[in-house]
mmCIF file of C-alpha atoms and ligand atoms in Angstrom:
data_model
loop_
_atom_site.group_PDB
_atom_site.id
_atom_site.type_symbol
_atom_site.label_atom_id
_atom_site.label_comp_id
_atom_site.label_asym_id
_atom_site.label_seq_id
_atom_site.Cartn_x
_atom_site.Cartn_y
_atom_site.Cartn_z
ATOM 1 C CA UNK A 7 18.697 -8.067 -11.091
ATOM 2 C CA UNK A 8 18.958 -11.321 -9.212
ATOM 3 C CA UNK A 9 15.310 -11.229 -8.120
ATOM 4 C CA UNK A 10 13.857 -11.118 -11.638
ATOM 5 C CA UNK A 11 14.476 -14.659 -12.778
ATOM 6 C CA UNK A 12 13.181 -15.976 -16.064
ATOM 7 C CA UNK A 13 10.717 -18.059 -14.091
ATOM 8 C CA UNK A 14 9.284 -15.095 -12.200
ATOM 9 C CA UNK A 15 8.906 -13.106 -15.401
ATOM 10 C CA UNK A 16 6.833 -15.972 -16.751
ATOM 11 C CA UNK A 17 4.723 -15.999 -13.634
ATOM 12 C CA UNK A 18 4.095 -12.295 -13.982
ATOM 13 C CA UNK A 19 3.217 -12.693 -17.632
ATOM 14 C CA UNK A 20 0.882 -15.505 -16.675
ATOM 15 C CA UNK A 21 -1.062 -13.378 -14.256
ATOM 16 C CA UNK A 22 -1.342 -10.561 -16.756
ATOM 17 C CA UNK A 23 -2.923 -12.955 -19.200
ATOM 18 C CA UNK A 24 -5.756 -13.608 -16.760
ATOM 19 C CA UNK A 25 -7.076 -10.271 -17.892
ATOM 20 C CA UNK A 26 -9.670 -9.222 -15.376
ATOM 21 C CA UNK A 27 -7.756 -10.962 -12.629
ATOM 22 C CA UNK A 28 -8.394 -13.840 -10.278
ATOM 23 C CA UNK A 29 -12.146 -13.845 -10.335
ATOM 24 C CA UNK A 30 -12.318 -13.576 -14.088
ATOM 25 C CA UNK A 31 -10.431 -16.849 -14.295
ATOM 26 C CA UNK A 32 -12.917 -18.673 -12.113
ATOM 27 C CA UNK A 33 -15.885 -19.490 -14.332
ATOM 28 C CA UNK A 34 -13.737 -21.386 -16.800
ATOM 29 C CA UNK A 35 -12.062 -23.450 -14.091
ATOM 30 C CA UNK A 36 -14.939 -24.062 -11.745
ATOM 31 C CA UNK A 37 -17.300 -24.951 -14.530
ATOM 32 C CA UNK A 38 -20.862 -25.736 -13.677
ATOM 33 C CA UNK A 39 -20.070 -26.450 -10.024
ATOM 34 C CA UNK A 40 -20.135 -22.756 -9.189
ATOM 35 C CA UNK A 41 -22.788 -20.167 -9.634
ATOM 36 C CA UNK A 42 -25.803 -18.609 -8.005
ATOM 37 C CA UNK A 43 -28.480 -19.418 -10.509
ATOM 38 C CA UNK A 44 -29.234 -21.251 -13.691
ATOM 39 C CA UNK A 45 -26.621 -20.791 -16.344
ATOM 40 C CA UNK A 46 -27.795 -19.296 -19.600
ATOM 41 C CA UNK A 47 -28.660 -21.839 -22.270
ATOM 42 C CA UNK A 48 -25.437 -21.319 -24.180
ATOM 43 C CA UNK A 49 -23.550 -22.096 -20.956
ATOM 44 C CA UNK A 50 -21.279 -19.188 -21.688
ATOM 45 C CA UNK A 51 -19.880 -16.319 -19.705
ATOM 46 C CA UNK A 52 -21.845 -13.663 -17.888
ATOM 47 C CA UNK A 53 -22.325 -13.378 -14.166
ATOM 48 C CA UNK A 54 -24.291 -16.593 -13.712
ATOM 49 C CA UNK A 55 -21.300 -18.641 -12.772
ATOM 50 C CA UNK A 56 -19.510 -16.229 -10.474
ATOM 51 C CA UNK A 57 -17.902 -17.633 -7.396
ATOM 52 C CA UNK A 58 -15.789 -15.957 -4.733
ATOM 53 C CA UNK A 59 -12.194 -16.882 -4.222
ATOM 54 C CA UNK A 60 -9.241 -18.288 -6.066
ATOM 55 C CA UNK A 61 -8.744 -21.624 -7.731
ATOM 56 C CA UNK A 62 -6.216 -23.994 -6.138
ATOM 57 C CA UNK A 63 -4.447 -23.819 -2.797
ATOM 58 C CA UNK A 64 -1.345 -22.115 -1.416
ATOM 59 C CA UNK A 65 1.873 -23.885 -0.562
ATOM 60 C CA UNK A 66 1.832 -23.281 3.190
ATOM 61 C CA UNK A 67 5.343 -24.647 3.561
ATOM 62 C CA UNK A 68 6.527 -21.372 1.963
ATOM 63 C CA UNK A 69 4.367 -19.051 4.020
ATOM 64 C CA UNK A 70 1.475 -19.940 6.293
ATOM 65 C CA UNK A 71 -1.005 -17.072 6.745
ATOM 66 C CA UNK A 72 -2.524 -18.889 9.741
ATOM 67 C CA UNK A 73 0.812 -18.687 11.541
ATOM 68 C CA UNK A 74 1.432 -15.077 10.588
ATOM 69 C CA UNK A 75 -1.998 -14.148 11.905
ATOM 70 C CA UNK A 76 -1.127 -14.957 15.531
ATOM 71 C CA UNK A 77 2.694 -14.745 15.687
ATOM 72 C CA UNK A 78 4.879 -12.006 17.168
ATOM 73 C CA UNK A 79 8.587 -11.918 18.017
ATOM 74 C CA UNK A 80 9.071 -15.192 16.100
ATOM 75 C CA UNK A 81 6.706 -17.034 18.470
ATOM 76 C CA UNK A 82 5.806 -19.372 15.599
ATOM 77 C CA UNK A 83 9.323 -20.872 15.543
ATOM 78 C CA UNK A 84 10.626 -23.744 17.704
ATOM 79 C CA UNK A 85 12.571 -22.400 20.726
ATOM 80 C CA UNK A 86 16.032 -23.154 19.379
ATOM 81 C CA UNK A 87 15.383 -21.611 15.987
ATOM 82 C CA UNK A 88 13.613 -18.673 17.568
ATOM 83 C CA UNK A 89 16.709 -17.862 19.649
ATOM 84 C CA UNK A 90 18.606 -17.145 16.416
ATOM 85 C CA UNK A 91 16.282 -14.249 15.631
ATOM 86 C CA UNK A 92 14.964 -13.028 18.982
ATOM 87 C CA UNK A 93 16.301 -12.643 22.520
ATOM 88 C CA UNK A 94 14.945 -10.765 25.518
ATOM 89 C CA UNK A 95 16.948 -9.641 28.541
ATOM 90 C CA UNK A 96 15.475 -8.126 31.734
ATOM 91 C CA UNK A 97 16.710 -4.639 32.623
ATOM 92 C CA UNK A 98 17.137 -3.087 36.079
ATOM 93 C CA UNK A 99 13.875 -1.115 35.849
ATOM 94 C CA UNK A 100 11.838 -4.237 35.067
ATOM 95 C CA UNK A 101 11.557 -3.562 31.343
ATOM 96 C CA UNK A 102 13.153 -5.714 28.656
ATOM 97 C CA UNK A 103 15.845 -5.324 26.075
ATOM 98 C CA UNK A 104 14.492 -7.058 22.986
ATOM 99 C CA UNK A 105 17.028 -8.003 20.322
ATOM 100 C CA UNK A 106 16.168 -9.028 16.785
ATOM 101 C CA UNK A 107 18.013 -10.349 13.764
ATOM 102 C CA UNK A 108 16.421 -9.138 10.545
ATOM 103 C CA UNK A 109 17.828 -9.987 7.127
ATOM 104 C CA UNK A 110 16.715 -8.430 3.856
ATOM 105 C CA UNK A 111 16.629 -11.038 1.127
ATOM 106 C CA UNK A 112 15.200 -11.230 -2.401
ATOM 107 C CA UNK A 113 12.644 -14.010 -2.595
ATOM 108 C CA UNK A 114 9.851 -15.136 -4.859
ATOM 109 C CA UNK A 115 6.622 -15.301 -2.851
ATOM 110 C CA UNK A 116 3.245 -16.833 -3.636
ATOM 111 C CA UNK A 117 0.454 -14.223 -3.684
ATOM 112 C CA UNK A 118 -2.312 -16.394 -5.172
ATOM 113 C CA UNK A 119 -2.187 -20.154 -5.699
ATOM 114 C CA UNK A 120 0.494 -20.719 -8.337
ATOM 115 C CA UNK A 121 1.043 -16.982 -8.857
ATOM 116 C CA UNK A 122 4.494 -15.793 -7.792
ATOM 117 C CA UNK A 123 5.856 -12.327 -7.186
ATOM 118 C CA UNK A 124 9.553 -11.388 -7.141
ATOM 119 C CA UNK A 125 9.584 -9.799 -3.704
ATOM 120 C CA UNK A 126 12.119 -8.053 -1.533
ATOM 121 C CA UNK A 127 11.579 -9.382 1.981
ATOM 122 C CA UNK A 128 12.566 -9.144 5.607
ATOM 123 C CA UNK A 129 13.577 -12.680 6.652
ATOM 124 C CA UNK A 130 12.059 -14.207 3.532
ATOM 125 C CA UNK A 131 8.453 -13.361 4.337
ATOM 126 C CA UNK A 132 5.902 -10.678 3.411
ATOM 127 C CA UNK A 133 4.842 -9.023 5.644
ATOM 128 C CA UNK A 134 8.077 -9.171 7.626
ATOM 129 C CA UNK A 135 8.179 -10.633 11.142
ATOM 130 C CA UNK A 136 5.893 -8.863 13.621
ATOM 131 C CA UNK A 137 7.901 -6.985 16.237
ATOM 132 C CA UNK A 138 6.171 -6.597 19.588
ATOM 133 C CA UNK A 139 7.450 -4.753 22.661
ATOM 134 C CA UNK A 140 6.030 -3.101 25.757
ATOM 135 C CA UNK A 141 6.161 0.632 26.358
ATOM 136 C CA UNK A 142 9.543 1.428 27.967
ATOM 137 C CA UNK A 143 11.413 -1.587 26.533
ATOM 138 C CA UNK A 144 14.533 -1.103 24.463
ATOM 139 C CA UNK A 145 14.405 -2.497 20.926
ATOM 140 C CA UNK A 146 17.685 -3.410 19.269
ATOM 141 C CA UNK A 147 17.716 -4.728 15.718
ATOM 142 C CA UNK A 148 20.696 -6.048 13.842
ATOM 143 C CA UNK A 149 19.717 -5.481 10.235
ATOM 144 C CA UNK A 150 21.691 -7.297 7.545
ATOM 145 C CA UNK A 151 21.144 -6.558 3.870
ATOM 146 C CA UNK A 152 21.563 -9.714 1.805
ATOM 147 C CA UNK A 153 19.359 -8.319 -0.945
ATOM 148 C CA UNK A 154 20.420 -6.939 -4.314
ATOM 149 C CA UNK A 155 19.497 -3.298 -3.598
ATOM 150 C CA UNK A 156 20.159 -0.803 -0.782
ATOM 151 C CA UNK A 157 17.540 -1.128 1.985
ATOM 152 C CA UNK A 158 16.809 0.203 5.475
ATOM 153 C CA UNK A 159 14.417 -0.302 8.364
ATOM 154 C CA UNK A 160 12.408 2.793 9.147
ATOM 155 C CA UNK A 161 10.289 2.491 12.293
ATOM 156 C CA UNK A 162 7.329 4.631 13.246
ATOM 157 C CA UNK A 163 7.672 5.827 16.849
ATOM 158 C CA UNK A 164 9.882 8.097 18.948
ATOM 159 C CA UNK A 165 13.595 7.766 18.135
ATOM 160 C CA UNK A 166 16.660 9.905 17.427
ATOM 161 C CA UNK A 167 17.124 10.934 13.755
ATOM 162 C CA UNK A 168 20.234 8.759 13.580
ATOM 163 C CA UNK A 169 17.960 5.714 13.998
ATOM 164 C CA UNK A 170 15.447 6.771 11.350
ATOM 165 C CA UNK A 171 16.702 4.682 8.432
ATOM 166 C CA UNK A 172 15.569 7.247 5.889
ATOM 167 C CA UNK A 173 18.414 9.640 5.051
ATOM 168 C CA UNK A 174 20.781 9.120 2.106
ATOM 169 C CA UNK A 175 23.689 8.282 4.423
ATOM 170 C CA UNK A 176 21.535 5.729 6.272
ATOM 171 C CA UNK A 177 21.033 3.382 3.336
ATOM 172 C CA UNK A 178 22.404 -0.081 4.031
ATOM 173 C CA UNK A 179 24.165 -1.299 0.895
ATOM 174 C CA UNK A 180 23.970 -4.951 -0.229
ATOM 175 C CA UNK A 181 26.318 -6.923 2.005
ATOM 176 C CA UNK A 182 26.154 -4.240 4.701
ATOM 177 C CA UNK A 183 24.492 -4.118 8.096
ATOM 178 C CA UNK A 184 23.248 -1.624 10.685
ATOM 179 C CA UNK A 185 22.276 -1.723 14.364
ATOM 180 C CA UNK A 186 19.023 0.092 15.145
ATOM 181 C CA UNK A 187 18.316 0.852 18.797
ATOM 182 C CA UNK A 188 15.470 2.873 20.304
ATOM 183 C CA UNK A 189 12.893 2.906 23.074
ATOM 184 C CA UNK A 190 9.469 1.348 22.490
ATOM 185 C CA UNK A 191 7.461 4.571 22.594
ATOM 186 C CA UNK A 192 4.628 5.462 22.409
ATOM 187 C CA UNK A 193 2.349 2.484 22.966
ATOM 188 C CA UNK A 194 0.255 1.870 19.914
ATOM 189 C CA UNK A 195 0.056 0.002 16.647
ATOM 190 C CA UNK A 196 2.891 1.063 14.383
ATOM 191 C CA UNK A 197 4.768 -0.276 11.413
ATOM 192 C CA UNK A 198 8.221 -0.504 9.965
ATOM 193 C CA UNK A 199 9.250 -0.396 6.343
ATOM 194 C CA UNK A 200 12.178 0.165 4.051
ATOM 195 C CA UNK A 201 12.937 3.811 3.313
ATOM 196 C CA UNK A 202 15.202 3.489 0.258
ATOM 197 C CA UNK A 203 14.352 5.282 -2.995
ATOM 198 C CA UNK A 204 12.128 4.988 -4.933
ATOM 199 C CA UNK A 205 10.128 4.622 -1.761
ATOM 200 C CA UNK A 206 6.865 3.312 -3.203
ATOM 201 C CA UNK A 207 8.721 0.579 -5.058
ATOM 202 C CA UNK A 208 10.756 -0.523 -2.039
ATOM 203 C CA UNK A 209 7.673 -0.707 0.156
ATOM 204 C CA UNK A 210 5.463 -2.311 -2.433
ATOM 205 C CA UNK A 211 8.056 -5.018 -3.162
ATOM 206 C CA UNK A 212 7.388 -6.385 0.335
ATOM 207 C CA UNK A 213 9.642 -4.591 2.821
ATOM 208 C CA UNK A 214 7.219 -3.823 5.647
ATOM 209 C CA UNK A 215 5.940 -5.284 8.878
ATOM 210 C CA UNK A 216 3.997 -4.655 12.068
ATOM 211 C CA UNK A 217 5.606 -2.877 15.030
ATOM 212 C CA UNK A 218 3.294 -3.196 18.032
ATOM 213 C CA UNK A 219 3.988 -1.457 21.353
ATOM 214 C CA UNK A 220 1.781 -2.645 24.205
ATOM 215 C CA UNK A 221 0.837 -0.267 27.008
ATOM 216 C CA UNK A 222 2.496 -0.919 30.408
ATOM 217 C CA UNK A 223 -0.911 -1.935 31.754
ATOM 218 C CA UNK A 224 -1.884 -4.489 29.131
ATOM 219 C CA UNK A 225 -5.107 -4.350 27.171
ATOM 220 C CA UNK A 226 -7.718 -6.918 28.304
ATOM 221 C CA UNK A 227 -7.015 -10.540 27.276
ATOM 222 C CA UNK A 228 -8.266 -11.308 23.767
ATOM 223 C CA UNK A 229 -7.755 -13.530 20.780
ATOM 224 C CA UNK A 230 -5.347 -11.318 18.826
ATOM 225 C CA UNK A 231 -4.995 -11.264 15.053
ATOM 226 C CA UNK A 232 -2.486 -9.371 12.920
ATOM 227 C CA UNK A 233 -3.888 -8.252 9.600
ATOM 228 C CA UNK A 234 -1.755 -6.319 7.147
ATOM 229 C CA UNK A 235 -3.670 -5.006 4.150
ATOM 230 C CA UNK A 236 -1.317 -5.270 1.177
ATOM 231 C CA UNK A 237 -1.370 -5.518 -2.592
ATOM 232 C CA UNK A 238 0.878 -6.439 -5.496
ATOM 233 C CA UNK A 239 1.605 -4.763 -8.801
ATOM 234 C CA UNK A 240 2.448 -7.884 -10.757
ATOM 235 C CA UNK A 241 3.154 -6.206 -14.095
ATOM 236 C CA UNK A 242 4.903 -3.131 -12.624
ATOM 237 C CA UNK A 243 2.609 -0.586 -14.232
ATOM 238 C CA UNK A 244 2.040 1.350 -11.004
ATOM 239 C CA UNK A 245 -1.315 -0.291 -10.336
ATOM 240 C CA UNK A 246 -2.128 -3.327 -8.196
ATOM 241 C CA UNK A 247 -3.454 -6.565 -9.647
ATOM 242 C CA UNK A 248 -3.717 -8.662 -6.469
ATOM 243 C CA UNK A 249 -4.989 -7.575 -3.040
ATOM 244 C CA UNK A 250 -4.990 -9.388 0.294
ATOM 245 C CA UNK A 251 -4.621 -9.297 4.013
ATOM 246 C CA UNK A 252 -1.275 -10.889 4.825
ATOM 247 C CA UNK A 253 -0.289 -11.429 1.180
ATOM 248 C CA UNK A 254 -2.272 -14.577 0.334
ATOM 249 C CA UNK A 255 -5.244 -13.636 -1.856
ATOM 250 C CA UNK A 256 -8.559 -15.091 -0.652
ATOM 251 C CA UNK A 257 -6.678 -17.507 1.635
ATOM 252 C CA UNK A 258 -9.211 -17.296 4.461
ATOM 253 C CA UNK A 259 -12.107 -17.944 2.080
ATOM 254 C CA UNK A 260 -10.881 -21.549 2.121
ATOM 255 C CA UNK A 261 -9.466 -21.613 5.639
ATOM 256 C CA UNK A 262 -11.661 -19.376 7.783
ATOM 257 C CA UNK A 263 -10.065 -17.720 10.819
ATOM 258 C CA UNK A 264 -11.462 -19.599 13.821
ATOM 259 C CA UNK A 265 -12.582 -17.611 16.849
ATOM 260 C CA UNK A 266 -14.662 -18.418 19.920
ATOM 261 C CA UNK A 267 -18.176 -17.241 20.409
ATOM 262 C CA UNK A 268 -18.425 -14.589 23.109
ATOM 263 C CA UNK A 269 -14.657 -14.116 23.389
ATOM 264 C CA UNK A 270 -13.068 -10.727 22.754
ATOM 265 C CA UNK A 271 -11.312 -10.631 19.376
ATOM 266 C CA UNK A 272 -8.710 -7.932 18.760
ATOM 267 C CA UNK A 273 -7.519 -7.206 15.231
ATOM 268 C CA UNK A 274 -4.313 -5.258 14.694
ATOM 269 C CA UNK A 275 -5.026 -3.753 11.281
ATOM 270 C CA UNK A 276 -2.227 -2.098 9.299
ATOM 271 C CA UNK A 277 -2.542 -0.641 5.807
ATOM 272 C CA UNK A 278 0.589 -0.811 3.641
ATOM 273 C CA UNK A 279 -1.163 -0.837 0.274
ATOM 274 C CA UNK A 280 0.799 1.211 -2.255
ATOM 275 C CA UNK A 281 -0.646 2.963 -5.337
ATOM 276 C CA UNK A 282 -4.222 3.011 -3.962
ATOM 277 C CA UNK A 283 -4.804 5.937 -1.608
ATOM 278 C CA UNK A 284 -7.125 4.162 0.802
ATOM 279 C CA UNK A 285 -8.048 0.661 1.844
ATOM 280 C CA UNK A 286 -10.652 -0.548 4.313
ATOM 281 C CA UNK A 287 -11.987 -3.325 6.510
ATOM 282 C CA UNK A 288 -15.643 -4.243 6.542
ATOM 283 C CA UNK A 289 -16.902 -6.966 8.910
ATOM 284 C CA UNK A 290 -20.279 -8.512 8.219
ATOM 285 C CA UNK A 291 -23.051 -9.018 10.769
ATOM 286 C CA UNK A 292 -21.687 -6.853 13.557
ATOM 287 C CA UNK A 293 -20.146 -3.618 14.714
ATOM 288 C CA UNK A 294 -16.697 -3.122 16.227
ATOM 289 C CA UNK A 295 -14.770 -0.684 18.418
ATOM 290 C CA UNK A 296 -11.947 1.307 16.807
ATOM 291 C CA UNK A 297 -8.747 2.545 18.509
ATOM 292 C CA UNK A 298 -7.001 4.654 15.896
ATOM 293 C CA UNK A 299 -3.231 4.059 15.818
ATOM 294 C CA UNK A 300 -3.787 2.175 19.082
ATOM 295 C CA UNK A 301 -2.437 5.146 21.051
ATOM 296 C CA UNK A 302 -5.447 5.414 23.341
ATOM 297 C CA UNK A 303 -7.256 2.906 25.528
ATOM 298 C CA UNK A 304 -10.544 4.660 24.838
ATOM 299 C CA UNK A 305 -12.431 3.858 21.680
ATOM 300 C CA UNK A 306 -13.144 6.702 19.262
ATOM 301 C CA UNK A 307 -15.647 5.011 17.043
ATOM 302 C CA UNK A 308 -18.126 2.173 16.758
ATOM 303 C CA UNK A 309 -18.612 1.128 13.154
ATOM 304 C CA UNK A 310 -18.639 -1.789 10.735
ATOM 305 C CA UNK A 311 -16.398 -0.241 8.061
ATOM 306 C CA UNK A 312 -13.038 1.344 8.752
ATOM 307 C CA UNK A 313 -11.066 3.263 6.145
ATOM 308 C CA UNK A 314 -7.286 3.639 6.432
ATOM 309 C CA UNK A 315 -4.898 5.747 4.362
ATOM 310 C CA UNK A 316 -1.477 4.426 3.295
ATOM 311 C CA UNK A 317 0.578 3.726 6.418
ATOM 312 C CA UNK A 318 -2.387 4.233 8.716
ATOM 313 C CA UNK A 319 -3.438 1.566 11.230
ATOM 314 C CA UNK A 320 -6.000 0.855 13.910
ATOM 315 C CA UNK A 321 -6.892 -1.650 16.584
ATOM 316 C CA UNK A 322 -10.328 -3.179 16.137
ATOM 317 C CA UNK A 323 -12.191 -5.064 18.872
ATOM 318 C CA UNK A 324 -15.358 -7.095 18.692
ATOM 319 C CA UNK A 325 -17.137 -10.108 20.152
ATOM 320 C CA UNK A 326 -19.013 -12.572 17.979
ATOM 321 C CA UNK A 327 -22.609 -13.065 19.127
ATOM 322 C CA UNK A 328 -23.801 -15.763 16.756
ATOM 323 C CA UNK A 329 -22.145 -18.980 15.569
ATOM 324 C CA UNK A 330 -21.281 -19.275 11.913
ATOM 325 C CA UNK A 331 -19.175 -17.777 9.149
ATOM 326 C CA UNK A 332 -18.711 -14.038 8.899
ATOM 327 C CA UNK A 333 -17.357 -12.492 5.737
ATOM 328 C CA UNK A 334 -14.764 -9.712 5.952
ATOM 329 C CA UNK A 335 -13.272 -7.697 3.116
ATOM 330 C CA UNK A 336 -12.288 -4.309 1.803
ATOM 331 C CA UNK A 337 -15.347 -2.253 1.023
ATOM 332 C CA UNK A 338 -13.598 -1.248 -2.171
ATOM 333 C CA UNK A 339 -15.391 -4.052 -4.017
ATOM 334 C CA UNK A 340 -12.681 -4.263 -6.649
ATOM 335 C CA UNK A 341 -10.063 -5.054 -3.959
ATOM 336 C CA UNK A 342 -12.367 -7.699 -2.476
ATOM 337 C CA UNK A 343 -12.769 -9.441 -5.816
ATOM 338 C CA UNK A 344 -9.030 -9.328 -6.472
ATOM 339 C CA UNK A 345 -8.154 -11.136 -3.248
ATOM 340 C CA UNK A 346 -8.923 -8.964 -0.208
ATOM 341 C CA UNK A 347 -11.697 -11.015 1.289
ATOM 342 C CA UNK A 348 -11.994 -13.825 3.830
ATOM 343 C CA UNK A 349 -14.135 -15.555 6.403
ATOM 344 C CA UNK A 350 -14.104 -15.672 10.201
ATOM 345 C CA UNK A 351 -15.814 -18.677 11.733
ATOM 346 C CA UNK A 352 -17.206 -18.255 15.256
ATOM 347 C CA UNK A 353 -17.900 -21.474 17.130
HETATM 348 CU CU1 CU B 5 14.356 -1.180 0.189
#
């Protein structure tokens, strides 16, 4: 049990002691600075001092949600380092062979400022690296398991059963490796995740990522954002205590996502929340177009709240009309208060 260190057990215990969770801890720490009205005379608890968001700041040297938001195929790494994990080679028909190096490793990750979770990761990060190809490309992934448990990579998309990473004889034991190879097909917004048993535990521990296949004729240019709705069961009781997009609870409450007024914004939204059957995205002050699973270029829906089941995903497009800060969050209010909430700033 290499991943459960004494330190991480303490962290988990610490979060449990917050009781109601992140928000419940706020009034005590923010004191009189917070609040939306006069505090009661006794200056005690109650809802008078509520504030949104977590106390403290993340260590972005460990994981930077701003980088994850706009990175694909290790584009956030310097060229030389990137070449260790990603290579592309032109093929005769004009498509590409895209080769990846993915390593499963146990790692403690920060899910709220100062709150750590003993995760199982792809390449040390949760979500794992975003894999992006174009319809008709060949994807080849050398998967190495340096973790303490058997793991796999199971991709959504067309592929032979031998490449599915789900059957008992397809488990990659610690110290082992496997070469996955398949066509990028169909175009759409997909995901990959570990398919070892017990499945919900292997996924929830952090082994998942975005697999995006672009259509041959690209979608219109846009400011593109990857948002993975995830959550963490910090006391392992089969229920989540911390919710987020891209792991870091309430991160974008303090560092709003910056977008340009009048420019098309495209959100690749993937739901990998375990234990809760559905999750959702609600954007304030606007409506957006929805492309379910991203497998069509025609929108199916114009809404301001989109609900996704476990493993479901959708492409969301909108354009910001007015300058200022727009809140976004799960419309399950409990998730929003426990970390799944942020701000987009249009300027
Ligand atoms: Cu696994």
